[in-house]
Coordinates of C-alpha atoms in Angstrom, one line a residue:
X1 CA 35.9 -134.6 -8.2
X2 CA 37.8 -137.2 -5.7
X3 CA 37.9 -140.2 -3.9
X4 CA 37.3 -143.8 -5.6
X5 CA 33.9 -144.7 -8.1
X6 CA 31.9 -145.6 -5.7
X7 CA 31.7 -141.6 -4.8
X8 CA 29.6 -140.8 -8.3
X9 CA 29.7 -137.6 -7.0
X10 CA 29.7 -134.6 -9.9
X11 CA 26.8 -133.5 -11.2
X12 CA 25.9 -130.2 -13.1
X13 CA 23.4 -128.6 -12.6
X14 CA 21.7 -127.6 -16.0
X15 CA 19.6 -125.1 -15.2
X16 CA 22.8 -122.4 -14.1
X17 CA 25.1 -124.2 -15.9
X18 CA 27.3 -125.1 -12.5
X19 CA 28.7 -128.3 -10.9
X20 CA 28.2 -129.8 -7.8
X21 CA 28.2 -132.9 -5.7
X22 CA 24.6 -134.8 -5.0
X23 CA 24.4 -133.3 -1.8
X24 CA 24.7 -129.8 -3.3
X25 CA 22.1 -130.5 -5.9
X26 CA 19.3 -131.8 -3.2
X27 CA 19.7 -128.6 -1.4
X28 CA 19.7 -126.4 -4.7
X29 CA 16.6 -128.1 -6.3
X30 CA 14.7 -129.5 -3.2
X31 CA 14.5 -132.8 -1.6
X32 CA 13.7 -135.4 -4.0
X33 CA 13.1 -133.2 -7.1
X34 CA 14.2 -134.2 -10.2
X35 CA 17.5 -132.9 -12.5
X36 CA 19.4 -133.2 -15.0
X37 CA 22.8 -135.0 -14.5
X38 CA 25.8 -136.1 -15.9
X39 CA 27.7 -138.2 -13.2
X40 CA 31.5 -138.8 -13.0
X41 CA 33.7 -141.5 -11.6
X42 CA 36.6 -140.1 -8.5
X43 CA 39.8 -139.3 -9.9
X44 CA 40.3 -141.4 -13.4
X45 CA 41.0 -138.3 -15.8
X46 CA 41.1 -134.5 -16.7
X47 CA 37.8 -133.3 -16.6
X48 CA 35.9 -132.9 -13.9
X49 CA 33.4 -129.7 -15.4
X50 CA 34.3 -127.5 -12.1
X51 CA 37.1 -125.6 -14.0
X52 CA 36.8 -122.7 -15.7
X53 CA 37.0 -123.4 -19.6
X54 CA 34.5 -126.3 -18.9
X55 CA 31.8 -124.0 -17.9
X56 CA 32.8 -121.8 -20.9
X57 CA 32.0 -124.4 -22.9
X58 CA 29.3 -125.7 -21.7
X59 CA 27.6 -122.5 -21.9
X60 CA 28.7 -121.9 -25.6
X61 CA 27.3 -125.8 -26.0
X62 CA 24.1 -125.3 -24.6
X63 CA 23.7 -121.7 -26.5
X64 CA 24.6 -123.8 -29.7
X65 CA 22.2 -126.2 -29.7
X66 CA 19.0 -124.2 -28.2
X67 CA 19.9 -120.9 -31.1
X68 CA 21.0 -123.8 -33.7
X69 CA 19.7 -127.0 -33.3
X70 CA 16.7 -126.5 -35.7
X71 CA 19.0 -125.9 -38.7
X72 CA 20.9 -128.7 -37.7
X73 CA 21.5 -131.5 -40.5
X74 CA 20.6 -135.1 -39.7
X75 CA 23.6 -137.4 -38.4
X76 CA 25.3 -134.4 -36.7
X77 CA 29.0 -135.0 -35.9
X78 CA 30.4 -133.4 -33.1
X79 CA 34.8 -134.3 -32.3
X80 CA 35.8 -133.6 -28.7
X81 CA 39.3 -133.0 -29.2
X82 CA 41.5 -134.1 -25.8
X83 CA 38.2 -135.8 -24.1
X84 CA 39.2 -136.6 -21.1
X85 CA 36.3 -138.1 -18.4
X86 CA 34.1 -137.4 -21.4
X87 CA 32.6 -134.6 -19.5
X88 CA 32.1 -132.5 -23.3
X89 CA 31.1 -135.2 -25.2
X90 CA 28.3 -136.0 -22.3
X91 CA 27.4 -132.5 -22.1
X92 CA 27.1 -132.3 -26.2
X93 CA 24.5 -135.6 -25.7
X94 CA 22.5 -133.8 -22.9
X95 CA 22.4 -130.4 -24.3
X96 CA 21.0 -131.8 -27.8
X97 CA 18.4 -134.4 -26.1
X98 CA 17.3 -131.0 -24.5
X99 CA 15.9 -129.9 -27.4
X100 CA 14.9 -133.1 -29.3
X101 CA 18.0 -133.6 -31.6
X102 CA 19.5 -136.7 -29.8
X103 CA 18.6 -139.2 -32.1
X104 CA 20.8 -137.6 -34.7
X105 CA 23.8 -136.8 -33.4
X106 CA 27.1 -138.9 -33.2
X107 CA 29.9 -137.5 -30.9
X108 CA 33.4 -138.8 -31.0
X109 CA 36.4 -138.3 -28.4
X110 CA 40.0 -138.3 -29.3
X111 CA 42.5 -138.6 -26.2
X112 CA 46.3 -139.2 -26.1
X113 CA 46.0 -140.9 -22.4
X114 CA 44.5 -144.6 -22.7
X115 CA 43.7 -144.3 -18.9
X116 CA 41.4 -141.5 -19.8
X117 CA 40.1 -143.6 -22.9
X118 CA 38.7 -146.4 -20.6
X119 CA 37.9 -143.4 -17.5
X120 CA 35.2 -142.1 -20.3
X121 CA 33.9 -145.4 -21.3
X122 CA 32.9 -146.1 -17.8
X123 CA 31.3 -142.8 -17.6
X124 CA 29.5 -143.2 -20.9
X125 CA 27.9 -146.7 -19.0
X126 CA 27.3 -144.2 -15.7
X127 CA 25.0 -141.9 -17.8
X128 CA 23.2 -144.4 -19.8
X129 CA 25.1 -143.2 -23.2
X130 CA 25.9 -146.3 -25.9
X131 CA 29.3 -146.8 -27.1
X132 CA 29.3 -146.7 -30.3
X133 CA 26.2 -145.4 -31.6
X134 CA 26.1 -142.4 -29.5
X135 CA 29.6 -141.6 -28.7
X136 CA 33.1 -143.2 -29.5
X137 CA 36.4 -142.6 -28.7
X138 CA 39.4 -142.8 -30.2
X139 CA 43.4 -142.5 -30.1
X140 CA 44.6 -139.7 -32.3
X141 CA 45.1 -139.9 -36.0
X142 CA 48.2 -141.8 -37.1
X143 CA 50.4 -138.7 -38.5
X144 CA 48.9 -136.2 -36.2
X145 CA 49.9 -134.0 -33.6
X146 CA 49.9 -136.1 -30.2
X147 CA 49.9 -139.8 -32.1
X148 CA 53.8 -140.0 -31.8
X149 CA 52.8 -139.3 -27.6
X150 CA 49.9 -142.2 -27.4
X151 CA 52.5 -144.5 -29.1
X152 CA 55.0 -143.7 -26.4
X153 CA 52.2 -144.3 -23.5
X154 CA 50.6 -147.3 -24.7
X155 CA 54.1 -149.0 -26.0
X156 CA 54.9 -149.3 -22.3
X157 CA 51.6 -150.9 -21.1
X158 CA 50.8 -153.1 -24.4
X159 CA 52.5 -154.5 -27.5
X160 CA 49.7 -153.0 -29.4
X161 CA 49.3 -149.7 -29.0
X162 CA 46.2 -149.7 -30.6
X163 CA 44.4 -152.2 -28.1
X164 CA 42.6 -149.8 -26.4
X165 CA 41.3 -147.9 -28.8
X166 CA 41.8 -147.7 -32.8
X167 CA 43.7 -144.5 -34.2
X168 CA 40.7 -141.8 -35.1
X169 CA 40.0 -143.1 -39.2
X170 CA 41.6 -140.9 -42.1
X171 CA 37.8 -140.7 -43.8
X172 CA 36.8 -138.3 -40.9
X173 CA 38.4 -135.6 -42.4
X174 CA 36.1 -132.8 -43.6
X175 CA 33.0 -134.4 -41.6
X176 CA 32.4 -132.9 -38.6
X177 CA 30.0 -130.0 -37.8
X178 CA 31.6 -129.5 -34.6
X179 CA 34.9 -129.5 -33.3
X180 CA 35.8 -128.3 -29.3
X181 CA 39.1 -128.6 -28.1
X182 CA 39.7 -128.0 -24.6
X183 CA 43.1 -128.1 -24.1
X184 CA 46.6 -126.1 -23.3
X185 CA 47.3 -123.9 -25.5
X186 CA 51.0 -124.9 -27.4
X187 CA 48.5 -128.4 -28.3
X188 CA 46.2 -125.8 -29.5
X189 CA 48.6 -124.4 -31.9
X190 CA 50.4 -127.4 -33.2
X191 CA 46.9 -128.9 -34.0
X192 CA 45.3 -126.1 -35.9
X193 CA 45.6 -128.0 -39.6
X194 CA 44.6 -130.9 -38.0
X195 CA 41.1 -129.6 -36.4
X196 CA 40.6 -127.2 -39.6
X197 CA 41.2 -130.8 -41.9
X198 CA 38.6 -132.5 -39.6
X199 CA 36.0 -129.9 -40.1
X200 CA 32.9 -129.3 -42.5
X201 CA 34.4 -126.9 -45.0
X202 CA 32.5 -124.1 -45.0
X203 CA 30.1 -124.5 -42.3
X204 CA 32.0 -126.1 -39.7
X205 CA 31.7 -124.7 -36.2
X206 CA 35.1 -124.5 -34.0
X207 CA 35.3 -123.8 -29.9
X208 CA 38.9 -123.4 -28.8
X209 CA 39.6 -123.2 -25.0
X210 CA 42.3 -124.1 -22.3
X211 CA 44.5 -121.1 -23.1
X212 CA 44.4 -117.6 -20.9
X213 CA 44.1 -114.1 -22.0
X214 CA 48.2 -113.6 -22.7
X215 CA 47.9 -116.3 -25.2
X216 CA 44.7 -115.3 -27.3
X217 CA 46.9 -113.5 -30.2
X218 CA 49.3 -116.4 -30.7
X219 CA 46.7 -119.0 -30.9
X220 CA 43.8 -117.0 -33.3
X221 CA 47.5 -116.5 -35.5
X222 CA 47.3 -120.1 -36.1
X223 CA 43.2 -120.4 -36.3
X224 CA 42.3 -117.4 -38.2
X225 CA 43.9 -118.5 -41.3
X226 CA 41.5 -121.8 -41.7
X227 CA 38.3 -120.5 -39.6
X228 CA 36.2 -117.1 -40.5
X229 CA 34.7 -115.2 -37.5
X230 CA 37.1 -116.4 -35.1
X231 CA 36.2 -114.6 -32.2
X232 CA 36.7 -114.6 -28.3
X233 CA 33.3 -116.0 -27.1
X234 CA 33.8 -115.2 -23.6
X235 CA 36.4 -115.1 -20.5
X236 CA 36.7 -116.2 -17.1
X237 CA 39.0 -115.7 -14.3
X238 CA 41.7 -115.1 -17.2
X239 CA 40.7 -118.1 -19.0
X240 CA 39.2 -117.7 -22.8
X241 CA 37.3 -119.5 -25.2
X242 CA 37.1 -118.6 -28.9
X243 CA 34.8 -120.1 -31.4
X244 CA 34.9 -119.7 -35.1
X245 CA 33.6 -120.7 -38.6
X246 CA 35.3 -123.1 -41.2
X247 CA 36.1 -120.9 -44.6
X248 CA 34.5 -122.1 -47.6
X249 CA 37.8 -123.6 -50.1
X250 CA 40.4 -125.8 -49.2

């Protein structure tokens, strides 16, 4: 993605799970044909879906919710962990609308980088997705891994470094059904407690990504010990996701 918001000019194509501009699209799906498409602004923040990891997990999204979606509880919760554009969070939205499940699913965003914050509210207005009711996002949980960091960023900008957004809420913990986390792989590590603390005890699905092949051991050391089943889901061009299971207990 690139260039200034007038551009608009990402969009995935659904169908084989690829990204590419408008002009792309036209020629892949015919001259005035529909699709489905999740639109991004030029240049704001990380996450642009042409990477790697991003179409690891949006495969291992879309797989969820078509295999899953009819044992799905009401008021789903889905946390997209480092957030970025939005670009998971949207593709969470799409991939359960896609199977008749939209009107009970929440997702929220956490993101150190305010810039990114306000990049992913625009692109929730882009794609026709309501802030809050469908998705929110927030700065990272006072105390957590990363918090100390948004302090440091917004400090500089604002007196209150919560104007942007509000600090993700201490009652979240134990609540969501689905975490992702699609970030390097040291943040990975440092925030295992945290993600395991934030999800569904016992049933609680996990994707991990951002980390390459060299680094699988270190980061399933610090996962395996809250999360059953913790697996590599898939790999590409040395890049890995993993995916895993909260364990029943504390």
């Amino acid at each position: 993605i690139g260039g200034d918001t007038s551009q608009l000019n990402v969009v995935p194509v659904l169908a084989t799970l690829t990204f590419h501009s408008h002009e792309d699209c036209q020629n892949i799906v015919g001259e005035g044909n529909a699709y489905e498409k999740i639109v991004l602004e030029g240049g704001s923040s990380f996450g642009t879906g042409y990477h790697p990891t991003a179409q690891l997990c949006a495969k291992w999204i879309f797989d969820a919710f078509e295999r899953e979606h009819l044992k799905m509880r009401n008021n789903y919760r889905v946390l997209d962990y480092g957030s970025g554009s939005g670009i998971l969070s949207f593709l969470v939205l799409l991939a359960a609308r896609r199977v008749g499940f939209d009107g009970n699913i929440r997702v929220e965003g956490v993101e150190v980088d305010p810039i990114a914050i306000e990049a992913a509210r625009r692109n929730c207005n882009l794609n026709d997705y309501i802030e809050p009711s469908q998705v929110e996002f927030f700065a990272p949980m006072k105390g957590s891994p990363g918090s100390e960091l948004w302090d440091t960023i917004t400090g500089a900008i604002s007196k209150d470094p919560y104007e942007v957004a509000s600090s993700l809420p201490h009652n979240r913990v134990g609540t969501y059904d689905m975490i992702m986390a699609n970030i390097i792989a040291q943040s990975l590590i440092s925030l295992a407690s945290t993600l395991a603390s934030l999800a569904k005890v016992g049933c609680g699905r996990i994707l991990i990504s951002g980390l390459q092949e060299n680094q699988i051991q270190a980061v399933m050391h610090a996962y395996s010990p809250y999360f059953e089943n913790f697996k590599v889901f898939g790999t590409s061009d040395d890049w890995v996701v993993l995916e895993g299971t909260r364990k029943p207990g504390d």
